[in-house]
């Protein structure tokens, strides 16, 4: 019984931190990201055995039927640039934390000012774009999904 209560509490925490306020609650995007929360960071990782940042976005987009390359800089060269104020669920958000090159990290916008990503220190987590660390490293966003793919990803199938 104690394990079941802990599991329910954990599920509610994830639900409240991710699904609430999102047009994608219980969507294909939500259902693809949700089981990956907590997966450890592994450099070069592209599966639930471990992800790096671009491996995570590549894995999630594959679940939505969209092919991405396995490198944040290559992902940044795709799609249409989007202003931060125009972000919608499923847009990719990019950061530079190394000072080298243009992009060193990528995540997926999940709504309500938050994004899911594979953190090198914490694994797959959801953070707020308004946290100083992410605000300071923010490079831009790209819309990768077509409107049809976006609508399909918003549905609960």
PDB file of C-alpha atoms in Angstrom:
ATOM      1  CA  UNK A   1       0.000   0.000   0.000  1.00  0.00           C
ATOM      2  CA  UNK A   2       2.839   2.385   0.875  1.00  0.00           C
ATOM      3  CA  UNK A   3       4.486   1.844  -2.553  1.00  0.00           C
ATOM      4  CA  UNK A   4       1.165   2.503  -4.290  1.00  0.00           C
ATOM      5  CA  UNK A   5       0.697   5.792  -2.406  1.00  0.00           C
ATOM      6  CA  UNK A   6       4.218   6.894  -3.315  1.00  0.00           C
ATOM      7  CA  UNK A   7       3.582   5.987  -6.956  1.00  0.00           C
ATOM      8  CA  UNK A   8       0.300   7.947  -6.976  1.00  0.00           C
ATOM      9  CA  UNK A   9       2.010  10.940  -5.336  1.00  0.00           C
ATOM     10  CA  UNK A  10       4.841  10.833  -7.887  1.00  0.00           C
ATOM     11  CA  UNK A  11       2.352  10.578 -10.741  1.00  0.00           C
ATOM     12  CA  UNK A  12       0.425  13.575  -9.418  1.00  0.00           C
ATOM     13  CA  UNK A  13       3.654  15.571  -9.076  1.00  0.00           C
ATOM     14  CA  UNK A  14       4.556  14.873 -12.696  1.00  0.00           C
ATOM     15  CA  UNK A  15       1.004  15.641 -13.805  1.00  0.00           C
ATOM     16  CA  UNK A  16       0.934  18.913 -11.927  1.00  0.00           C
ATOM     17  CA  UNK A  17       4.380  19.973 -13.098  1.00  0.00           C
ATOM     18  CA  UNK A  18       3.827  19.131 -16.750  1.00  0.00           C
ATOM     19  CA  UNK A  19       0.228  18.688 -17.843  1.00  0.00           C
ATOM     20  CA  UNK A  20      -1.548  21.501 -16.036  1.00  0.00           C
ATOM     21  CA  UNK A  21      -2.145  24.541 -18.188  1.00  0.00           C
ATOM     22  CA  UNK A  22      -0.859  22.828 -21.302  1.00  0.00           C
ATOM     23  CA  UNK A  23      -2.882  22.332 -24.451  1.00  0.00           C
ATOM     24  CA  UNK A  24      -0.857  19.127 -24.702  1.00  0.00           C
ATOM     25  CA  UNK A  25      -2.026  17.569 -21.418  1.00  0.00           C
ATOM     26  CA  UNK A  26      -2.679  13.884 -22.165  1.00  0.00           C
ATOM     27  CA  UNK A  27      -1.476  14.416 -25.737  1.00  0.00           C
ATOM     28  CA  UNK A  28       0.948  12.383 -27.842  1.00  0.00           C
ATOM     29  CA  UNK A  29       3.687  14.849 -26.872  1.00  0.00           C
ATOM     30  CA  UNK A  30       2.877  14.523 -23.171  1.00  0.00           C
ATOM     31  CA  UNK A  31       2.700  10.727 -23.421  1.00  0.00           C
ATOM     32  CA  UNK A  32       6.076  10.626 -25.194  1.00  0.00           C
ATOM     33  CA  UNK A  33       7.847  12.913 -22.694  1.00  0.00           C
ATOM     34  CA  UNK A  34       6.226  11.748 -19.447  1.00  0.00           C
ATOM     35  CA  UNK A  35       7.861   8.274 -19.250  1.00  0.00           C
ATOM     36  CA  UNK A  36      11.308   9.746 -19.958  1.00  0.00           C
ATOM     37  CA  UNK A  37      11.297  12.095 -16.936  1.00  0.00           C
ATOM     38  CA  UNK A  38      14.143  11.028 -14.671  1.00  0.00           C
ATOM     39  CA  UNK A  39      16.051   9.119 -17.363  1.00  0.00           C
ATOM     40  CA  UNK A  40      19.751   9.626 -16.733  1.00  0.00           C
ATOM     41  CA  UNK A  41      22.030  11.742 -18.907  1.00  0.00           C
ATOM     42  CA  UNK A  42      24.395   9.751 -21.130  1.00  0.00           C
ATOM     43  CA  UNK A  43      26.614  11.504 -23.668  1.00  0.00           C
ATOM     44  CA  UNK A  44      25.547  10.312 -27.117  1.00  0.00           C
ATOM     45  CA  UNK A  45      22.464   8.634 -25.605  1.00  0.00           C
ATOM     46  CA  UNK A  46      19.367   8.260 -27.757  1.00  0.00           C
ATOM     47  CA  UNK A  47      17.158   5.890 -25.738  1.00  0.00           C
ATOM     48  CA  UNK A  48      15.490   5.437 -22.383  1.00  0.00           C
ATOM     49  CA  UNK A  49      18.762   3.821 -21.260  1.00  0.00           C
ATOM     50  CA  UNK A  50      20.132   7.382 -21.260  1.00  0.00           C
ATOM     51  CA  UNK A  51      19.869  10.584 -23.299  1.00  0.00           C
ATOM     52  CA  UNK A  52      21.984  13.546 -24.207  1.00  0.00           C
ATOM     53  CA  UNK A  53      20.036  16.699 -25.049  1.00  0.00           C
ATOM     54  CA  UNK A  54      19.735  16.201 -28.811  1.00  0.00           C
ATOM     55  CA  UNK A  55      19.218  12.454 -28.379  1.00  0.00           C
ATOM     56  CA  UNK A  56      16.245  13.277 -26.155  1.00  0.00           C
ATOM     57  CA  UNK A  57      14.655  15.664 -28.669  1.00  0.00           C
ATOM     58  CA  UNK A  58      15.396  13.195 -31.491  1.00  0.00           C
ATOM     59  CA  UNK A  59      13.717  10.367 -29.524  1.00  0.00           C
ATOM     60  CA  UNK A  60      10.593  12.401 -28.661  1.00  0.00           C
ATOM     61  CA  UNK A  61      10.146  13.768 -32.172  1.00  0.00           C
ATOM     62  CA  UNK A  62      10.566  10.248 -33.600  1.00  0.00           C
ATOM     63  CA  UNK A  63       7.549   9.237 -31.456  1.00  0.00           C
ATOM     64  CA  UNK A  64       5.638  12.024 -33.241  1.00  0.00           C
ATOM     65  CA  UNK A  65       6.785  10.915 -36.692  1.00  0.00           C
ATOM     66  CA  UNK A  66       9.360  13.691 -37.178  1.00  0.00           C
ATOM     67  CA  UNK A  67      12.981  12.893 -37.961  1.00  0.00           C
ATOM     68  CA  UNK A  68      15.687  15.025 -36.335  1.00  0.00           C
ATOM     69  CA  UNK A  69      19.472  14.741 -36.585  1.00  0.00           C
ATOM     70  CA  UNK A  70      21.457  13.892 -33.443  1.00  0.00           C
ATOM     71  CA  UNK A  71      23.208  17.187 -32.785  1.00  0.00           C
ATOM     72  CA  UNK A  72      21.772  20.373 -31.284  1.00  0.00           C
ATOM     73  CA  UNK A  73      23.492  22.613 -33.843  1.00  0.00           C
ATOM     74  CA  UNK A  74      22.030  20.568 -36.696  1.00  0.00           C
ATOM     75  CA  UNK A  75      18.582  20.764 -35.114  1.00  0.00           C
ATOM     76  CA  UNK A  76      19.023  24.538 -34.802  1.00  0.00           C
ATOM     77  CA  UNK A  77      19.544  24.761 -38.573  1.00  0.00           C
ATOM     78  CA  UNK A  78      16.077  23.266 -39.166  1.00  0.00           C
ATOM     79  CA  UNK A  79      12.602  24.756 -39.024  1.00  0.00           C
ATOM     80  CA  UNK A  80      11.411  28.317 -38.676  1.00  0.00           C
ATOM     81  CA  UNK A  81      12.741  30.784 -36.098  1.00  0.00           C
ATOM     82  CA  UNK A  82      10.124  31.648 -33.461  1.00  0.00           C
ATOM     83  CA  UNK A  83      10.143  34.537 -30.998  1.00  0.00           C
ATOM     84  CA  UNK A  84      10.041  33.387 -27.382  1.00  0.00           C
ATOM     85  CA  UNK A  85       6.676  35.106 -26.901  1.00  0.00           C
ATOM     86  CA  UNK A  86       5.244  32.979 -29.758  1.00  0.00           C
ATOM     87  CA  UNK A  87       6.356  29.577 -28.460  1.00  0.00           C
ATOM     88  CA  UNK A  88       3.866  26.716 -28.655  1.00  0.00           C
ATOM     89  CA  UNK A  89       4.171  23.204 -27.273  1.00  0.00           C
ATOM     90  CA  UNK A  90       6.607  21.130 -29.295  1.00  0.00           C
ATOM     91  CA  UNK A  91       8.851  23.985 -30.410  1.00  0.00           C
ATOM     92  CA  UNK A  92      12.554  23.396 -29.841  1.00  0.00           C
ATOM     93  CA  UNK A  93      14.394  25.834 -27.569  1.00  0.00           C
ATOM     94  CA  UNK A  94      18.147  26.323 -27.873  1.00  0.00           C
ATOM     95  CA  UNK A  95      20.872  27.463 -25.519  1.00  0.00           C
ATOM     96  CA  UNK A  96      24.597  28.121 -25.457  1.00  0.00           C
ATOM     97  CA  UNK A  97      26.312  27.345 -22.176  1.00  0.00           C
ATOM     98  CA  UNK A  98      29.832  26.751 -23.512  1.00  0.00           C
ATOM     99  CA  UNK A  99      30.568  30.049 -25.246  1.00  0.00           C
ATOM    100  CA  UNK A 100      31.781  27.992 -28.210  1.00  0.00           C
ATOM    101  CA  UNK A 101      29.712  27.982 -31.371  1.00  0.00           C
ATOM    102  CA  UNK A 102      26.111  29.113 -31.486  1.00  0.00           C
ATOM    103  CA  UNK A 103      24.273  26.236 -29.769  1.00  0.00           C
ATOM    104  CA  UNK A 104      25.277  23.720 -27.101  1.00  0.00           C
ATOM    105  CA  UNK A 105      21.907  22.557 -25.697  1.00  0.00           C
ATOM    106  CA  UNK A 106      18.343  21.890 -26.869  1.00  0.00           C
ATOM    107  CA  UNK A 107      14.999  21.144 -25.220  1.00  0.00           C
ATOM    108  CA  UNK A 108      11.300  20.922 -26.073  1.00  0.00           C
ATOM    109  CA  UNK A 109       8.876  23.661 -25.033  1.00  0.00           C
ATOM    110  CA  UNK A 110       5.971  22.077 -23.116  1.00  0.00           C
ATOM    111  CA  UNK A 111       3.886  25.177 -22.371  1.00  0.00           C
ATOM    112  CA  UNK A 112       3.439  27.471 -19.394  1.00  0.00           C
ATOM    113  CA  UNK A 113       6.970  28.864 -19.795  1.00  0.00           C
ATOM    114  CA  UNK A 114       8.577  25.425 -19.296  1.00  0.00           C
ATOM    115  CA  UNK A 115      10.678  23.052 -21.339  1.00  0.00           C
ATOM    116  CA  UNK A 116      11.726  19.403 -21.107  1.00  0.00           C
ATOM    117  CA  UNK A 117      15.361  18.519 -21.683  1.00  0.00           C
ATOM    118  CA  UNK A 118      18.163  16.125 -20.814  1.00  0.00           C
ATOM    119  CA  UNK A 119      20.220  17.970 -18.218  1.00  0.00           C
ATOM    120  CA  UNK A 120      23.812  16.764 -17.980  1.00  0.00           C
ATOM    121  CA  UNK A 121      23.571  16.878 -14.165  1.00  0.00           C
ATOM    122  CA  UNK A 122      19.979  15.742 -13.524  1.00  0.00           C
ATOM    123  CA  UNK A 123      18.868  13.709 -16.547  1.00  0.00           C
ATOM    124  CA  UNK A 124      15.527  14.375 -18.212  1.00  0.00           C
ATOM    125  CA  UNK A 125      13.718  17.129 -16.325  1.00  0.00           C
ATOM    126  CA  UNK A 126      11.381  20.058 -16.860  1.00  0.00           C
ATOM    127  CA  UNK A 127      12.619  23.571 -16.090  1.00  0.00           C
ATOM    128  CA  UNK A 128      11.291  27.092 -16.436  1.00  0.00           C
ATOM    129  CA  UNK A 129      12.678  29.236 -19.225  1.00  0.00           C
ATOM    130  CA  UNK A 130      12.579  32.131 -16.761  1.00  0.00           C
ATOM    131  CA  UNK A 131      15.283  30.636 -14.520  1.00  0.00           C
ATOM    132  CA  UNK A 132      18.358  32.881 -14.754  1.00  0.00           C
ATOM    133  CA  UNK A 133      20.625  30.064 -15.973  1.00  0.00           C
ATOM    134  CA  UNK A 134      18.359  29.384 -18.953  1.00  0.00           C
ATOM    135  CA  UNK A 135      17.566  33.041 -19.615  1.00  0.00           C
ATOM    136  CA  UNK A 136      21.292  33.820 -19.774  1.00  0.00           C
ATOM    137  CA  UNK A 137      22.025  30.930 -22.141  1.00  0.00           C
ATOM    138  CA  UNK A 138      18.937  31.265 -24.363  1.00  0.00           C
ATOM    139  CA  UNK A 139      19.779  31.472 -28.077  1.00  0.00           C
ATOM    140  CA  UNK A 140      16.376  31.080 -29.716  1.00  0.00           C
ATOM    141  CA  UNK A 141      13.613  28.702 -30.747  1.00  0.00           C
ATOM    142  CA  UNK A 142      12.605  26.836 -33.862  1.00  0.00           C
ATOM    143  CA  UNK A 143       9.276  25.465 -34.985  1.00  0.00           C
ATOM    144  CA  UNK A 144       9.957  22.067 -36.496  1.00  0.00           C
ATOM    145  CA  UNK A 145       6.479  20.535 -36.637  1.00  0.00           C
ATOM    146  CA  UNK A 146       4.152  21.376 -39.487  1.00  0.00           C
ATOM    147  CA  UNK A 147       0.672  22.524 -38.474  1.00  0.00           C
ATOM    148  CA  UNK A 148      -0.697  19.062 -39.364  1.00  0.00           C
ATOM    149  CA  UNK A 149       1.923  17.296 -37.233  1.00  0.00           C
ATOM    150  CA  UNK A 150       1.286  19.775 -34.419  1.00  0.00           C
ATOM    151  CA  UNK A 151      -2.456  19.080 -34.514  1.00  0.00           C
ATOM    152  CA  UNK A 152      -1.816  15.337 -34.559  1.00  0.00           C
ATOM    153  CA  UNK A 153       0.588  15.619 -31.606  1.00  0.00           C
ATOM    154  CA  UNK A 154      -2.048  17.535 -29.647  1.00  0.00           C
ATOM    155  CA  UNK A 155      -4.531  14.685 -29.925  1.00  0.00           C
ATOM    156  CA  UNK A 156      -4.849  11.846 -27.438  1.00  0.00           C
ATOM    157  CA  UNK A 157      -4.509   8.645 -29.481  1.00  0.00           C
TER     158      UNK A 157
END
